[in-house]
Amino acid sequence: MSMSYMPLELQKKWRSVALLSIAQIFALSLWFSATALIPALKEEFTIGDFHASLFSSSVAIGFVIGTFISALFSIADRFPPKQIFTISVLVASLSNISILLLDPLSNTVILLRLVTGVSMLGIYPIGMKMIATWARNDAGTLVGLLVGALTLGSALPHLLNLVNIDWLDWRFTLVGSSSLAFLSSIIIQFVDLGHPIPKAPPFKVTLALEGWKDKAIRYANFGYFGHMWELYAMWAWIGIFLLESFRTSGEENPGILANILTFTTIGIGAAGSLVSGKLADRYGRTTVTMAAMMTSGSCALLIGLFFGAHPVFLTIICVIWGISVIADSAQFSTCVIELSPPNMIGTMLTIQTCTGFLISLVTIHLIPVFVSNFGWEVAFMSLAIGPFLGTYAMGRLRGHPKALLMAGGHR
């Protein structure tokens, strides 16, 4: 059905959803804008593995700090979402572009990445809250679409890396991602909400603990935590893994090949997120998340066996991993949306993401330790622990009576 033949309200919905998704893609390109530069920076500067890890983990640390403050004061439920998004993305864009003024080895760069992460408190969780206002028995699909936007945004810096402008070199990625993020602050002004947001409950610090008191929400959160043990460590290190693998196998232009496959591996997850959202709305959230985590966990166990192998073999397993590692992500958030009181959705989502990203910090720093001690052939195997435990948690949620509140009664 074309837009011209849709009812006016439906046109408004899909226009807002589309604009919100584009704003998310552009804004979230900031997350890995510095991480994607690690191979180039290692060529030009002397950067150790720990410092390289901080390019990713400092954003996650900042995000944890920001979301913790947001959850503590219920910021996501107390202020207009477009206002929060706009301020957050402008601060994040400014801190990201400011890196160009500094030596990449400077500790101030890490501080700027931290500020970028803190600012993300008003982008990803707020985007989920905004899109939830349009949900009409299609929450999984809508949140899946938004997580697909997050995925494309995370992959975008690797695509920007392929643009070769001599006088900008690796700096183009920072300029490009910061500019796109600034553009998202304009786009978000044209996004409408599907319904007015309920008034937040009276302020109480203990509201931040509600996500742990409800057993069904707790199971959904534990599933998400297992997923996060794997996701961001995979996204942060898959590019280095591929670069080293292609060098080992003697491929021509290993850097270009690694950037292309890294973008493909992360970016293709957008399709997986959208398709899994539709499947979850029809067949159930626990069904889809358990299948996705078993698949991604198996890929984490197996991919090291293909280190140094022909690019075709690596491409196949990377594509499967890239689809499955993010396919479940939106559904954990959707579970929380469906299981939470309407006036606390923003806070419950913020609690979930805050704790999940705190967990991701562990594995982002664990991977280089495993590489140093055991090699790339073994390093990613440690990530399989998370999705396998997450599968167990979602199995427990499947048996809980409140599971019938999700996906129209589909477990």
Short mmCIF file of N, CA and C in Angstrom, two decimals, residues 154-236:
data_model
loop_
_atom_site.label_atom_id
_atom_site.label_comp_id
_atom_site.label_asym_id
_atom_site.label_seq_id
_atom_site.Cartn_x
_atom_site.Cartn_y
_atom_site.Cartn_z
N SER A 154 26.00 1.55 13.96
CA SER A 154 27.24 0.99 14.51
C SER A 154 28.19 0.54 13.41
N ALA A 155 27.62 0.08 12.29
CA ALA A 155 28.44 -0.40 11.18
C ALA A 155 28.95 0.74 10.30
N LEU A 156 28.24 1.86 10.31
CA LEU A 156 28.53 2.96 9.39
C LEU A 156 29.99 3.45 9.41
N PRO A 157 30.63 3.58 10.59
CA PRO A 157 32.03 4.04 10.59
C PRO A 157 32.97 3.17 9.77
N HIS A 158 32.70 1.86 9.70
CA HIS A 158 33.55 0.98 8.90
C HIS A 158 33.37 1.26 7.41
N LEU A 159 32.18 1.71 7.02
CA LEU A 159 31.95 2.12 5.64
C LEU A 159 32.64 3.45 5.37
N LEU A 160 32.55 4.38 6.31
CA LEU A 160 33.22 5.67 6.16
C LEU A 160 34.73 5.50 6.07
N ASN A 161 35.24 4.46 6.72
CA ASN A 161 36.68 4.18 6.67
C ASN A 161 37.19 3.90 5.27
N LEU A 162 36.29 3.45 4.39
CA LEU A 162 36.68 3.09 3.03
C LEU A 162 36.87 4.31 2.15
N VAL A 163 36.37 5.47 2.61
CA VAL A 163 36.54 6.71 1.83
C VAL A 163 37.98 7.19 2.01
N ASN A 164 38.71 7.23 0.94
CA ASN A 164 40.14 7.56 1.00
C ASN A 164 40.38 9.00 0.53
N ILE A 165 40.46 9.92 1.48
CA ILE A 165 40.79 11.31 1.18
C ILE A 165 42.12 11.62 1.86
N ASP A 166 43.15 11.81 1.06
CA ASP A 166 44.52 11.88 1.60
C ASP A 166 44.68 12.89 2.72
N TRP A 167 44.12 14.10 2.55
CA TRP A 167 44.35 15.15 3.54
C TRP A 167 43.52 14.95 4.80
N LEU A 168 42.52 14.05 4.73
CA LEU A 168 41.74 13.74 5.93
C LEU A 168 42.08 12.36 6.50
N ASP A 169 42.49 11.44 5.62
CA ASP A 169 42.78 10.04 5.96
C ASP A 169 41.77 9.50 6.97
N TRP A 170 42.23 8.96 8.12
CA TRP A 170 41.32 8.37 9.10
C TRP A 170 40.41 9.39 9.77
N ARG A 171 40.77 10.66 9.65
CA ARG A 171 39.96 11.71 10.28
C ARG A 171 38.59 11.87 9.63
N PHE A 172 38.47 11.42 8.38
CA PHE A 172 37.19 11.55 7.68
C PHE A 172 36.07 10.83 8.43
N THR A 173 36.40 9.69 9.03
CA THR A 173 35.40 8.91 9.76
C THR A 173 34.84 9.72 10.93
N LEU A 174 35.71 10.44 11.64
CA LEU A 174 35.24 11.28 12.75
C LEU A 174 34.40 12.45 12.25
N VAL A 175 34.86 13.09 11.17
CA VAL A 175 34.11 14.22 10.60
C VAL A 175 32.75 13.74 10.10
N GLY A 176 32.75 12.61 9.38
CA GLY A 176 31.51 12.09 8.81
C GLY A 176 30.49 11.70 9.87
N SER A 177 30.93 10.95 10.87
CA SER A 177 29.99 10.49 11.90
C SER A 177 29.47 11.66 12.74
N SER A 178 30.33 12.62 13.04
CA SER A 178 29.89 13.79 13.83
C SER A 178 28.89 14.64 13.05
N SER A 179 29.12 14.77 11.75
CA SER A 179 28.20 15.54 10.91
C SER A 179 26.85 14.86 10.81
N LEU A 180 26.86 13.54 10.64
CA LEU A 180 25.60 12.80 10.56
C LEU A 180 24.83 12.90 11.88
N ALA A 181 25.56 12.83 13.00
CA ALA A 181 24.91 12.95 14.30
C ALA A 181 24.26 14.33 14.46
N PHE A 182 24.95 15.38 14.03
CA PHE A 182 24.38 16.73 14.09
C PHE A 182 23.10 16.79 13.25
N LEU A 183 23.12 16.15 12.08
CA LEU A 183 21.95 16.13 11.21
C LEU A 183 20.77 15.44 11.89
N SER A 184 21.07 14.41 12.72
CA SER A 184 19.99 13.70 13.40
C SER A 184 19.25 14.59 14.39
N SER A 185 19.95 15.60 14.94
CA SER A 185 19.30 16.52 15.88
C SER A 185 18.25 17.37 15.17
N ILE A 186 18.41 17.54 13.86
CA ILE A 186 17.41 18.28 13.07
C ILE A 186 16.26 17.35 12.68
N ILE A 187 16.60 16.14 12.25
CA ILE A 187 15.59 15.18 11.80
C ILE A 187 14.60 14.86 12.92
N ILE A 188 15.10 14.74 14.15
CA ILE A 188 14.25 14.31 15.27
C ILE A 188 13.13 15.31 15.54
N GLN A 189 13.30 16.56 15.11
CA GLN A 189 12.27 17.58 15.35
C GLN A 189 10.99 17.29 14.57
N PHE A 190 11.08 16.47 13.53
CA PHE A 190 9.93 16.17 12.67
C PHE A 190 9.27 14.84 13.01
N VAL A 191 9.70 14.23 14.12
CA VAL A 191 9.14 12.95 14.56
C VAL A 191 7.98 13.21 15.53
N ASP A 192 6.83 12.61 15.24
CA ASP A 192 5.67 12.73 16.13
C ASP A 192 5.57 11.49 17.03
N LEU A 193 4.86 11.63 18.13
CA LEU A 193 4.59 10.50 19.03
C LEU A 193 3.23 9.91 18.71
N GLY A 194 3.11 8.59 18.91
CA GLY A 194 1.84 7.91 18.61
C GLY A 194 0.75 8.23 19.60
N HIS A 195 1.11 8.52 20.82
CA HIS A 195 0.15 8.92 21.84
C HIS A 195 0.89 9.71 22.92
N PRO A 196 0.16 10.51 23.69
CA PRO A 196 0.82 11.27 24.77
C PRO A 196 1.47 10.30 25.75
N ILE A 197 2.61 10.73 26.30
CA ILE A 197 3.33 9.89 27.26
C ILE A 197 2.74 10.09 28.64
N PRO A 198 2.37 8.99 29.35
CA PRO A 198 1.79 9.12 30.69
C PRO A 198 2.73 9.86 31.64
N LYS A 199 2.13 10.56 32.58
CA LYS A 199 2.93 11.29 33.56
C LYS A 199 3.74 10.32 34.41
N ALA A 200 5.00 10.67 34.62
CA ALA A 200 5.89 9.81 35.42
C ALA A 200 5.39 9.74 36.86
N PRO A 201 5.63 8.62 37.55
CA PRO A 201 5.25 8.52 38.96
C PRO A 201 6.06 9.48 39.81
N PRO A 202 5.59 9.80 41.02
CA PRO A 202 6.36 10.69 41.91
C PRO A 202 7.78 10.16 42.10
N PHE A 203 8.72 11.08 42.17
CA PHE A 203 10.13 10.68 42.26
C PHE A 203 10.41 9.88 43.53
N LYS A 204 11.02 8.71 43.31
CA LYS A 204 11.56 7.89 44.40
C LYS A 204 12.79 7.17 43.85
N VAL A 205 13.87 7.22 44.61
CA VAL A 205 15.09 6.56 44.16
C VAL A 205 14.85 5.07 43.96
N THR A 206 13.95 4.48 44.77
CA THR A 206 13.71 3.04 44.69
C THR A 206 13.03 2.61 43.41
N LEU A 207 12.54 3.56 42.61
CA LEU A 207 11.93 3.19 41.32
C LEU A 207 12.93 2.47 40.43
N ALA A 208 14.20 2.80 40.60
CA ALA A 208 15.24 2.17 39.78
C ALA A 208 15.38 0.68 40.09
N LEU A 209 14.80 0.24 41.21
CA LEU A 209 14.91 -1.18 41.60
C LEU A 209 13.73 -2.01 41.12
N GLU A 210 12.72 -1.37 40.53
CA GLU A 210 11.52 -2.09 40.13
C GLU A 210 11.80 -3.19 39.12
N GLY A 211 12.81 -2.97 38.28
CA GLY A 211 13.15 -3.97 37.27
C GLY A 211 13.66 -5.26 37.86
N TRP A 212 14.09 -5.23 39.12
CA TRP A 212 14.61 -6.44 39.78
C TRP A 212 13.53 -7.12 40.61
N LYS A 213 12.48 -6.40 40.99
CA LYS A 213 11.45 -6.97 41.86
C LYS A 213 10.48 -7.86 41.10
N ASP A 214 10.16 -7.50 39.87
CA ASP A 214 9.22 -8.28 39.06
C ASP A 214 9.95 -9.45 38.42
N LYS A 215 9.54 -10.68 38.73
CA LYS A 215 10.27 -11.86 38.29
C LYS A 215 10.30 -11.99 36.76
N ALA A 216 9.18 -11.68 36.09
CA ALA A 216 9.14 -11.79 34.64
C ALA A 216 10.10 -10.80 33.97
N ILE A 217 10.09 -9.56 34.46
CA ILE A 217 11.02 -8.56 33.92
C ILE A 217 12.46 -8.97 34.23
N ARG A 218 12.66 -9.55 35.40
CA ARG A 218 14.01 -9.99 35.78
C ARG A 218 14.53 -11.06 34.82
N TYR A 219 13.68 -12.01 34.45
CA TYR A 219 14.10 -13.04 33.49
C TYR A 219 14.44 -12.41 32.13
N ALA A 220 13.61 -11.46 31.69
CA ALA A 220 13.88 -10.77 30.41
C ALA A 220 15.21 -10.03 30.49
N ASN A 221 15.47 -9.40 31.62
CA ASN A 221 16.74 -8.69 31.80
C ASN A 221 17.93 -9.65 31.79
N PHE A 222 17.79 -10.79 32.45
CA PHE A 222 18.88 -11.76 32.47
C PHE A 222 19.17 -12.29 31.06
N GLY A 223 18.11 -12.46 30.27
CA GLY A 223 18.32 -12.85 28.88
C GLY A 223 19.12 -11.80 28.13
N TYR A 224 18.76 -10.54 28.35
CA TYR A 224 19.46 -9.42 27.71
C TYR A 224 20.92 -9.35 28.16
N PHE A 225 21.16 -9.62 29.43
CA PHE A 225 22.53 -9.55 29.94
C PHE A 225 23.42 -10.60 29.27
N GLY A 226 22.86 -11.80 29.06
CA GLY A 226 23.63 -12.83 28.35
C GLY A 226 23.93 -12.41 26.92
N HIS A 227 22.95 -11.79 26.29
CA HIS A 227 23.12 -11.26 24.94
C HIS A 227 24.21 -10.19 24.90
N MET A 228 24.23 -9.30 25.90
CA MET A 228 25.20 -8.21 25.92
C MET A 228 26.62 -8.68 26.26
N TRP A 229 26.74 -9.82 26.94
CA TRP A 229 28.06 -10.40 27.18
C TRP A 229 28.77 -10.64 25.85
N GLU A 230 28.00 -10.96 24.84
CA GLU A 230 28.56 -11.31 23.53
C GLU A 230 28.62 -10.13 22.56
N LEU A 231 27.54 -9.36 22.46
CA LEU A 231 27.34 -8.45 21.34
C LEU A 231 28.44 -7.42 21.13
N TYR A 232 28.69 -6.56 22.11
CA TYR A 232 29.59 -5.43 21.86
C TYR A 232 31.05 -5.84 21.80
N ALA A 233 31.41 -6.93 22.47
CA ALA A 233 32.78 -7.44 22.32
C ALA A 233 32.99 -7.96 20.90
N MET A 234 31.97 -8.62 20.36
CA MET A 234 32.05 -9.09 18.98
C MET A 234 32.17 -7.92 18.02
N TRP A 235 31.29 -6.92 18.18
CA TRP A 235 31.32 -5.75 17.30
C TRP A 235 32.65 -4.99 17.43
N ALA A 236 33.17 -4.90 18.64
CA ALA A 236 34.40 -4.11 18.86
C ALA A 236 35.63 -4.78 18.26
#
